[in-house]
Each structure stands twice: as structure tokens, then as C-alpha cells.
Short mmCIF file of C-alpha atoms in Angstrom, two decimals:
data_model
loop_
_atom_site.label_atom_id
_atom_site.label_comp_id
_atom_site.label_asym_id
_atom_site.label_seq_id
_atom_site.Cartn_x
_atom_site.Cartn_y
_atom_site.Cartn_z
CA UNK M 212 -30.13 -10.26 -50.99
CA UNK M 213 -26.72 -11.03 -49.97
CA UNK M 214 -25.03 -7.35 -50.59
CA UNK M 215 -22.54 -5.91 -48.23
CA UNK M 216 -22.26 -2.40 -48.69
CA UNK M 217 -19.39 -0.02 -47.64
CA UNK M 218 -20.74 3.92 -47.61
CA UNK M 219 -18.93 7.00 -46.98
CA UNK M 220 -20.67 9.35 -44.83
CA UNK M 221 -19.25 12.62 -45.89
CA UNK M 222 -20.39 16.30 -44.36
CA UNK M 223 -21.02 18.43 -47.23
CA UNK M 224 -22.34 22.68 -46.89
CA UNK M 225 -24.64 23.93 -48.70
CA UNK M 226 -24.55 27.13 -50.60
CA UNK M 227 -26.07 29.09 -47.60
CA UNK M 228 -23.15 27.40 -45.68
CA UNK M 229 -25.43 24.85 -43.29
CA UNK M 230 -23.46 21.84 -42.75
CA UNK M 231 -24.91 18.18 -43.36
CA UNK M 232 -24.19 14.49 -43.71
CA UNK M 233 -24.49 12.58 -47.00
CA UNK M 234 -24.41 8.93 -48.14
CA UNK M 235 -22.24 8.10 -50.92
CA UNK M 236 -22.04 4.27 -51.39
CA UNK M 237 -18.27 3.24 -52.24
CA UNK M 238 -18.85 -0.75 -53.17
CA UNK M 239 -20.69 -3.53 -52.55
CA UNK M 240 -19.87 -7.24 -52.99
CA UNK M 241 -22.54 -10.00 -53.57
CA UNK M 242 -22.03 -12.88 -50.96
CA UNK M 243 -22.85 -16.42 -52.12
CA UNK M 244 -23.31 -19.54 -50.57
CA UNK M 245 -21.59 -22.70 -51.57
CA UNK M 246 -24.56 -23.29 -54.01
CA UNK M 247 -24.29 -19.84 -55.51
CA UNK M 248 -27.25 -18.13 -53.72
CA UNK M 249 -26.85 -14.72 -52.01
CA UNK M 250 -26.08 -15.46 -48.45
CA UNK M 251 -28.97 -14.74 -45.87
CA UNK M 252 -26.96 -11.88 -43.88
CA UNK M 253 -28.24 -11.08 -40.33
CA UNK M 254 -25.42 -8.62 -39.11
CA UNK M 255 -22.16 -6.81 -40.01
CA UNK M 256 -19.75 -5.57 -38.50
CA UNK M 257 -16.65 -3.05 -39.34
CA UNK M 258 -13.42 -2.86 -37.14
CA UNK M 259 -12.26 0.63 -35.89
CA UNK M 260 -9.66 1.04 -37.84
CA UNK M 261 -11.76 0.36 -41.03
CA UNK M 262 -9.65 -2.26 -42.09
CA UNK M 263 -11.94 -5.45 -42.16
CA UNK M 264 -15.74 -6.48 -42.55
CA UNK M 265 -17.07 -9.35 -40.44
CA UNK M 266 -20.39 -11.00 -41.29
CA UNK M 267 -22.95 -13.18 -39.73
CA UNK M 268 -25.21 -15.39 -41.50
CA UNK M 269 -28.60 -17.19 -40.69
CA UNK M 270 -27.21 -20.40 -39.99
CA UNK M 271 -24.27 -19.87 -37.68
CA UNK M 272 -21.25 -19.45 -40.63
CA UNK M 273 -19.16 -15.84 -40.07
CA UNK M 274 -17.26 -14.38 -42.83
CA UNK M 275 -13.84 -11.99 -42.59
CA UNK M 276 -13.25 -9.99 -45.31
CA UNK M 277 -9.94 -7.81 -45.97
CA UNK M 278 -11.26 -4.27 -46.67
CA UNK M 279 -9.60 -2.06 -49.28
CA UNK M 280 -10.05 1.75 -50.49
CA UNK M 281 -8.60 0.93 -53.75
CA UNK M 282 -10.20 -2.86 -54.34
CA UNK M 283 -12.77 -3.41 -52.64
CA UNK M 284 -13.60 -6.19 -50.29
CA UNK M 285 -12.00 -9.72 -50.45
CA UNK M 286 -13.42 -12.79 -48.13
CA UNK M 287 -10.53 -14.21 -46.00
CA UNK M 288 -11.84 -16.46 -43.45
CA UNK M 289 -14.81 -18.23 -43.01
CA UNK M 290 -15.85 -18.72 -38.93
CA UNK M 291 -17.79 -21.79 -38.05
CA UNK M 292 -18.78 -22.66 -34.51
CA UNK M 293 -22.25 -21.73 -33.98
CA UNK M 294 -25.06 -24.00 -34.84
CA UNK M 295 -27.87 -21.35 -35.28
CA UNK M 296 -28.29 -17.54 -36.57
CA UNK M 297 -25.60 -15.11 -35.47
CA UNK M 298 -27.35 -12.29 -34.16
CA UNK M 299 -25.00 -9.55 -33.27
CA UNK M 300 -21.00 -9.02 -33.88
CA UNK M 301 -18.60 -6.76 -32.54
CA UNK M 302 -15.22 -5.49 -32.41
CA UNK M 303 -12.86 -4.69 -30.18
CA UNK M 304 -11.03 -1.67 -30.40
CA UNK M 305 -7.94 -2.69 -31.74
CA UNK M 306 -10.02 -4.39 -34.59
CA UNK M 307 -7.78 -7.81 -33.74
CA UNK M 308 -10.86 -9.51 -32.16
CA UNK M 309 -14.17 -9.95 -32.75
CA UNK M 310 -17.41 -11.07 -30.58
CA UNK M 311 -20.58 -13.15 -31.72
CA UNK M 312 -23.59 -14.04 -30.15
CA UNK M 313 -26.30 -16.49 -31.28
CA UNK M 314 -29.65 -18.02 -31.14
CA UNK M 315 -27.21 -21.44 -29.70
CA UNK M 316 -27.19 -20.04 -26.58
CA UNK M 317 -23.55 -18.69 -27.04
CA UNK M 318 -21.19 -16.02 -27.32
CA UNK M 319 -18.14 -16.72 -28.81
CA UNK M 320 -15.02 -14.98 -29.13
CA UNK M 321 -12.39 -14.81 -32.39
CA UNK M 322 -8.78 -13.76 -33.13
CA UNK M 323 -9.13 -12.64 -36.96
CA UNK M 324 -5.60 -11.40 -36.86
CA UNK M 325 -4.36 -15.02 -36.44
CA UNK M 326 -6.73 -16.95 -38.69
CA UNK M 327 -9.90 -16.59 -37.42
CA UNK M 328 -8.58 -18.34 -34.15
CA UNK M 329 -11.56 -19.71 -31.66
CA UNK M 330 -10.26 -17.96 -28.46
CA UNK M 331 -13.92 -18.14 -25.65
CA UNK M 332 -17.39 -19.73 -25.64
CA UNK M 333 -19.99 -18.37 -23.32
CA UNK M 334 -22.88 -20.53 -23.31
CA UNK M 335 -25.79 -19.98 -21.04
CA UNK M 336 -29.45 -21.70 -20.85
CA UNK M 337 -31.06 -18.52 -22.63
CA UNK M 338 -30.46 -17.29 -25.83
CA UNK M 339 -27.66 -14.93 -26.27
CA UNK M 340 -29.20 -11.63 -28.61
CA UNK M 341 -26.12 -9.14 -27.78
CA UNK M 342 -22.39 -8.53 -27.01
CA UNK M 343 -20.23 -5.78 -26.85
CA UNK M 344 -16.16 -5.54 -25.98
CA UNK M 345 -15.22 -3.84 -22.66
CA UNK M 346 -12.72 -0.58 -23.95
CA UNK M 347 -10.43 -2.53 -22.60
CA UNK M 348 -11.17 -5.74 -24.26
CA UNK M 349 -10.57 -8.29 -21.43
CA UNK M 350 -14.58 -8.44 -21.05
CA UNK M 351 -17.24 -8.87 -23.14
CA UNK M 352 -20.94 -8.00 -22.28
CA UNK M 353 -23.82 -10.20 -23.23
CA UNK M 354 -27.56 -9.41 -23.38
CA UNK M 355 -29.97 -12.40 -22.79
CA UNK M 356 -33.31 -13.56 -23.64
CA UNK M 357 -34.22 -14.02 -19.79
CA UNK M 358 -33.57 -10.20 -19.64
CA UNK M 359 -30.61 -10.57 -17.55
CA UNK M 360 -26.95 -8.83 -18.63
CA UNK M 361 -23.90 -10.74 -18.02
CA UNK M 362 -20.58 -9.51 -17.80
CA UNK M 363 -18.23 -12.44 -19.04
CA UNK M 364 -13.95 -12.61 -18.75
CA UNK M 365 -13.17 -13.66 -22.11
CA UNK M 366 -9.73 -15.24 -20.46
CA UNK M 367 -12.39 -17.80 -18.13
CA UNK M 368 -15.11 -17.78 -20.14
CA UNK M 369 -17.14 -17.00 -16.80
CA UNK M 370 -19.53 -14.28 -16.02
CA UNK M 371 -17.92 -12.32 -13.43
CA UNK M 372 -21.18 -10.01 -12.55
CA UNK M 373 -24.46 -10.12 -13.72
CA UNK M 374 -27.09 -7.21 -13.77
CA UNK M 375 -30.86 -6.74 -12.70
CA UNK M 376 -32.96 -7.93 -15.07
CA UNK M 377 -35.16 -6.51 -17.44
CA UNK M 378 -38.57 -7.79 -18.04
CA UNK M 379 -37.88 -8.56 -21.04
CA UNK M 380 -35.19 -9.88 -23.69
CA UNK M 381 -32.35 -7.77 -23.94
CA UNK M 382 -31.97 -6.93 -27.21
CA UNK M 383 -28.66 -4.65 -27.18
CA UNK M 384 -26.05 -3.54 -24.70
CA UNK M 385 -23.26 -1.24 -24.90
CA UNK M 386 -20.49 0.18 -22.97
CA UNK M 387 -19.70 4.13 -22.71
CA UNK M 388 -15.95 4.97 -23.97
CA UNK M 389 -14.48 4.81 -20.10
CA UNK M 390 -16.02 1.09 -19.24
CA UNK M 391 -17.80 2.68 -16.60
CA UNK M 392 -21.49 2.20 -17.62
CA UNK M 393 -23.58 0.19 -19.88
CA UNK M 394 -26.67 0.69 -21.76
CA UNK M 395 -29.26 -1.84 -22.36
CA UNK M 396 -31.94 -2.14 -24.32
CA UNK M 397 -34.86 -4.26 -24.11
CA UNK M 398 -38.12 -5.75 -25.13
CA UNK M 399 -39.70 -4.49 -21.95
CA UNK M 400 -39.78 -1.40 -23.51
CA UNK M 401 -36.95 0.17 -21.22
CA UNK M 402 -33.38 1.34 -21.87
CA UNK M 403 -31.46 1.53 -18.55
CA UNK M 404 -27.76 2.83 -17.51
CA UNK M 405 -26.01 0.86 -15.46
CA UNK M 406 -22.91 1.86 -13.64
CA UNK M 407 -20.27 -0.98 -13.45
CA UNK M 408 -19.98 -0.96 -9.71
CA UNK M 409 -23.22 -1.14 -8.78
CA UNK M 410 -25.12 -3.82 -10.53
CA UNK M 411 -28.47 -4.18 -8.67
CA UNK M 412 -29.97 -0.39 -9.80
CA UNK M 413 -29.84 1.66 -13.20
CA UNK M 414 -30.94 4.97 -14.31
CA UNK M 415 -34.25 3.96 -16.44
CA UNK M 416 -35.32 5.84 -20.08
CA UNK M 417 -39.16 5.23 -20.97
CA UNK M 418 -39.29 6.55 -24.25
CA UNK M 419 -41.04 3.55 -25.96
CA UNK M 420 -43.53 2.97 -23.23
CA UNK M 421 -45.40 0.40 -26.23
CA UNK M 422 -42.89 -1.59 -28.11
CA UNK M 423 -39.73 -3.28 -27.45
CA UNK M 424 -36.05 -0.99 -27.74
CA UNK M 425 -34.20 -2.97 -30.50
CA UNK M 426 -31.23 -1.27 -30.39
CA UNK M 427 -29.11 1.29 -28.19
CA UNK M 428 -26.06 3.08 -28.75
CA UNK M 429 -23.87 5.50 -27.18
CA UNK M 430 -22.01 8.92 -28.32
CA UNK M 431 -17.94 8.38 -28.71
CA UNK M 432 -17.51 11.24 -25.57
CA UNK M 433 -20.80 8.83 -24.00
CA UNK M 434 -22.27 12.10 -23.09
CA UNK M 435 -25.62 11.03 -25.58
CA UNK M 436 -27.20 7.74 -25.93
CA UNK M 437 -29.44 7.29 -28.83
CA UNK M 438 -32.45 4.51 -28.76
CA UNK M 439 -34.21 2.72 -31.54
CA UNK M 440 -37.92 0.69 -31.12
CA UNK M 441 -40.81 -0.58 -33.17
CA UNK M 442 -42.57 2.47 -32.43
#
């Protein structure tokens, strides 16, 4: 439908005192194409320091928006460099840079401080369905459709290390808060840990023994991992 949302997630208590979350929406913006049609949005992103709003579209544009408390979101840059469907997007933690992969076959990498600046392209013969910023931010790690995880230098544009493969595609990866592990999760079902220095075995989670993990997501202390899956 083309709406971006922004919601607060505030913790409220109840009268008996028990604590829980609620969802209070703070604005939306409708984005349009050049025709005037809501925009066919396929991810978002927000940077840590809640400052901007990055989104990716079906066919390969990326918008930046500026992100105010007081009013609201305004667009200000447009990204274009992938020719098909952005799939995932993702900050770095000093919310300067920002990481997109696509059904091209590429992850690319963007300065938003400095224009929306093209900084890396990864391309590889599979399609690219994840990425996700080292802590550090010099590497960026990319799920594939073969089911393999690469580990790419953003300054090279080369995968340094690459990690056993899943059966399946890899649908989402993610570091822990250290850069010391990395989740994945895939259509084979599995979510696996895999510890940086050791890229040929991973601690495997069989939850979803009969669908494919979609997504996978670590705690801010990465002491929890959460999974999400058709089932």
C-alpha cells in the first residue's frame, strides 16, 4: 500500500502493576512512485540512532528519508543501482552506512551521510536474500540462495571467508553484539550459530523441522536468539 509507519513501543503497568509493551503508531507517510501510485515496499530499515528511514522497493530503487519527532518523515535521497527487488537493508551502527541485497545477485553498500554515495558491490552467481554489518562495520555478511554465507570486506569488495552451507537458501543472517558469531537462517528448515573462527561447523536449532526459517535475530547482550518460519 505504500505506508511507512514509525511506532513507539512504550512499556506501560497495569493497575495490578504487571509490566507490558504497547504499540502506539506516531506517523506514517504514503510513498508514491513517479506516476503517483503507492510504492511496492519490500523492506525498511531504521538506523540506531533513530535518525533516518531507508526503504527498498520491488524494482531495485532505495529511498532515505530524514526522520523527525516533531515532523515527521521527509524523503532525501533516492538510491539506484540494483536492477531487481531489494530484499533486505541494514545499518551499521553508526547509522552513516547502509547495506542492500537483491534478487541481481548483489549486495551493495551506501554512504547516506554523504549523499547516498555508492561505496561496494558484491556480486556473486546466486541470488543475494540477506546482509548484515559486522559491529565493527568493516564487513558485511551476506546470505545466499545456494545456502552458502559469505563474509565480504566492504573496503575489497571480496569475500574473505565463507561458511558451510545450508541445504537450503539462506534467508537471514546476523551477527551477535561482539562479532564473534553469526546466526543464519534458512529454508532448510535450520538456524545454525556459527563462531567466526571456525567456519566449517555450527551449533544447529531444529525448531521448524517442516518449513523454511525466514528470519533470525539476536538479543542486544546476544545471550537469546529468536527464530521466525512458515510454521
Amino acid at each position: 500500500d505504500g505506508l511507512v509507519n514509525l511506532w513507539d513501543l512504550p512499556q506501560l503497568a497495569s493497575p495490578s502493576g504487571e509490566i507490558y509493551n504497547s504499540y502506539e503508531k506516531i506517523f506514517e507517510i504514503v510513498d508514491e512512485d513517479e506516476e503517483g501510485r503507492p510504492s511496492p515496499i519490500t523492506c525498511v530499515a531504521i538506523s540506531p540512532n533513530v535518525n533516518r528511514v531507508v526503504t527498498g522497493m520491488k524494482g531495485g530503487t532505495m529511498k532515505v528519508f530524514d526522520l523527525s519527532m516533531t515532523d515527521g518523515m521527509s524523503l532525501k535521497h533516492v538510491l539506484q543501482g540494483h536492477s531487481s527487488v531489494v530484499v533486505h537493508i541494514d545499518f551499521n551502527d553508526e547509522g552513516n552506512r547502509i547495506s542492500s541485497a537483491s534478487l541481481d545477485h548483489t549486495m551493495k553498500v551506501w554512504d547516506v551521510e554523504r549523499g547516498g554515495a555508492f561505496i561496494s558491490n558484491y556480486e556473486d552467481r546466486a541470488e543475494i536474500r540477506a546482509c548484515h554489518f559486522s559491529p565493527d562495520g568493516s564487513f558485511v555478511a551476506v546470505g545466499l540462495d545456494s545456502g552458502r554465507i559469505d563474509l565480504v570486506d566492504i573496503s575489497t569488495a571480496m569475500s574473505v571467508m565463507s561458511f558451510g552451507s545450508h541445504s537450503g537458501r539462506v534467508n537471514d543472517v546476523m551477527f551477535d553484539h561482539l562479532g564473534k558469531f553469526l546466526i543464519s537462517g534458512s529454508m532448510d528448515g535450520l538456524c545454525k550459530v556459527w563462531a567466526i573462527q571456525d567456519t566449517d561447523s555450527a551449533e544447529t536449532f531444529t525448531g521448524h523441522p517442516k518449513t523454511d526459517v525466514t528470519c533470525a535475530s539476536y538479543s542486544a547482550d546476544g545471550t537469546e536468539l529468536a527464530t521466525g518460519a512458515g510454521d
